[in-house]
Coordinates of C-alpha atoms in Angstrom, one line a residue:
M7 CA 85.8 -65.1 85.7
K8 CA 82.8 -66.2 83.6
I9 CA 82.4 -62.6 82.3
I10 CA 86.0 -62.7 80.9
K11 CA 85.2 -66.1 79.3
Y12 CA 82.1 -64.7 77.6
I13 CA 83.8 -61.6 76.5
S14 CA 86.6 -63.7 74.9
I15 CA 84.1 -65.9 73.1
L16 CA 82.2 -62.9 71.9
S17 CA 85.3 -61.2 70.6
I18 CA 86.3 -64.4 68.7
L19 CA 82.9 -64.7 67.1
F20 CA 82.9 -61.0 66.2
S21 CA 86.3 -61.2 64.5
V22 CA 85.2 -64.3 62.5
S23 CA 82.1 -62.4 61.5
C24 CA 84.1 -59.4 60.3
C25 CA 86.4 -61.6 58.2
V26 CA 83.5 -63.3 56.5
N27 CA 81.8 -59.9 55.8
Q28 CA 85.1 -58.4 54.5
K29 CA 85.6 -61.4 52.1
K30 CA 82.0 -61.0 50.8
K31 CA 82.6 -57.3 50.3
D32 CA 85.8 -58.0 48.4
E33 CA 84.2 -60.6 46.2
E34 CA 81.3 -58.2 45.4
Q35 CA 83.7 -55.5 44.4
I36 CA 85.6 -57.9 42.1
K37 CA 82.3 -59.0 40.5
E38 CA 81.3 -55.4 40.0
T39 CA 84.6 -54.7 38.3
V40 CA 84.3 -57.8 36.1
Q41 CA 80.8 -56.7 35.1
K42 CA 82.1 -53.3 34.1
F43 CA 84.9 -55.0 32.1
W44 CA 82.4 -56.9 30.0
E45 CA 80.2 -53.8 29.5
K46 CA 83.2 -51.8 28.3
A47 CA 84.3 -54.7 26.0
K48 CA 80.9 -55.0 24.5
I49 CA 80.8 -51.4 23.4
N50 CA 84.5 -51.2 22.7
D51 CA 85.0 -48.4 25.3
F52 CA 88.8 -48.2 25.6
E53 CA 88.8 -45.2 27.9
G54 CA 86.4 -46.9 30.2
Y55 CA 88.4 -50.1 30.0
K56 CA 91.6 -48.3 30.9
S57 CA 89.9 -46.9 34.0
L58 CA 89.4 -50.5 35.2
V59 CA 93.1 -51.4 34.9
A60 CA 95.9 -50.6 37.4
D61 CA 98.6 -48.6 35.7
P62 CA 97.0 -48.7 32.3
D63 CA 99.6 -46.6 30.5
I64 CA 102.3 -49.3 30.6
F65 CA 100.8 -51.6 28.0
L66 CA 98.4 -49.5 26.0
G67 CA 99.0 -51.2 22.7
V68 CA 98.5 -54.7 24.1
M69 CA 95.4 -53.6 26.0
Q70 CA 93.9 -52.0 22.8
V71 CA 94.5 -55.1 20.8
E72 CA 92.9 -57.4 23.4
L73 CA 89.9 -55.1 23.9
N74 CA 89.4 -55.0 20.1
F75 CA 89.6 -58.8 19.9
I76 CA 87.1 -59.3 22.7
H77 CA 84.8 -56.7 21.2
K78 CA 85.0 -58.2 17.7
N79 CA 84.3 -61.7 19.0
Y80 CA 82.0 -60.7 21.8
D81 CA 79.0 -62.7 20.5
K82 CA 81.2 -65.8 20.3
I83 CA 82.9 -65.3 23.6
N84 CA 79.9 -64.0 25.7
P85 CA 76.7 -65.0 23.9
N86 CA 73.6 -63.5 25.7
D87 CA 76.0 -62.1 28.3
I88 CA 76.2 -65.5 29.9
L89 CA 79.6 -64.7 31.5
L90 CA 78.1 -61.9 33.5
K91 CA 76.0 -64.5 35.3
N92 CA 78.9 -66.8 35.9
I93 CA 81.5 -64.8 37.8
K94 CA 83.5 -67.1 40.2
V95 CA 86.2 -65.4 42.3
K96 CA 89.1 -67.7 43.2
D97 CA 92.2 -67.2 45.3
T98 CA 95.8 -67.7 44.1
S99 CA 99.3 -67.1 45.2
I100 CA 101.1 -67.3 41.9
A101 CA 103.4 -64.3 42.7
G102 CA 104.7 -66.0 45.8
P103 CA 103.6 -67.8 48.9
N104 CA 102.9 -64.6 50.8
V105 CA 101.3 -62.6 48.0
H106 CA 97.6 -63.6 47.8
Q107 CA 95.6 -62.5 44.9
K108 CA 92.2 -63.2 43.5
Y109 CA 91.2 -63.9 40.0
V110 CA 88.2 -64.6 37.7
Q111 CA 89.0 -66.9 34.7
Y112 CA 87.0 -68.0 31.7
V113 CA 88.0 -70.8 29.4
I114 CA 86.1 -70.6 26.2
K115 CA 86.2 -73.4 23.7
K116 CA 85.8 -72.8 20.0
E117 CA 82.3 -74.1 19.1
N118 CA 82.9 -75.1 15.5
D119 CA 86.3 -76.8 16.1
T120 CA 85.3 -80.4 15.4
T121 CA 88.9 -81.5 15.2
Y122 CA 89.7 -80.1 18.6
L123 CA 92.9 -78.6 17.3
K124 CA 92.4 -75.1 18.5
K125 CA 93.2 -74.4 22.1
P126 CA 90.5 -72.7 24.2
L127 CA 90.6 -69.0 24.7
I128 CA 91.5 -68.1 28.2
I129 CA 90.5 -64.8 29.8
T130 CA 92.0 -64.1 33.2
L131 CA 91.3 -61.0 35.3
L132 CA 93.7 -60.8 38.2
F133 CA 93.1 -58.7 41.3
Y134 CA 95.4 -57.6 44.1
K135 CA 94.1 -56.1 47.3
P136 CA 96.8 -53.4 47.8
V137 CA 95.9 -52.1 44.3
G138 CA 92.2 -52.3 45.0
Y139 CA 89.6 -54.8 43.9
D140 CA 88.1 -52.2 41.6
K141 CA 91.2 -52.4 39.4
I142 CA 92.3 -55.3 37.2
F143 CA 95.9 -56.0 38.2
N144 CA 97.1 -57.8 35.0
R145 CA 97.2 -55.8 31.8
K146 CA 97.5 -58.9 29.5
I147 CA 94.3 -60.9 30.0
L148 CA 94.1 -63.1 26.9
Q149 CA 95.8 -66.4 26.2
N150 CA 95.5 -68.5 23.1
H151 CA 93.7 -65.8 21.1
I152 CA 95.9 -66.0 18.0
D153 CA 93.9 -67.6 15.3
W154 CA 91.1 -68.5 17.8
D155 CA 88.5 -66.4 15.9
K156 CA 89.2 -68.0 12.5

């Protein structure tokens, strides 16, 4: 009877350990994808950027404009590649209670906006496990970028 009890406890501990390890692997894959995203944006590599996005052919024009914006403003958005060192993966269920996704989001305030009239630039990279954490699930990643660079 004691053997069954020990086996039960060991199996529970093993399953918890596997879940923790899988979550860590998922987050590492997301962080690697985010790093590749910033690398492609820095050099304006649209083909490389497309390879990081799930179903990239749907919104090619929007993706090209956003990549050009990030590339053009890269030094303002990501000075000294600071955002590469600050990748925080968060959970969300914005698509529904049973659809769990992960995301990395950056909120970048305009430095020289002393009047605080400009909204911050928001960059959101959404990930969905069935698509793979090596692919950015949302094709439109920028918010508030109109007039942000002026």
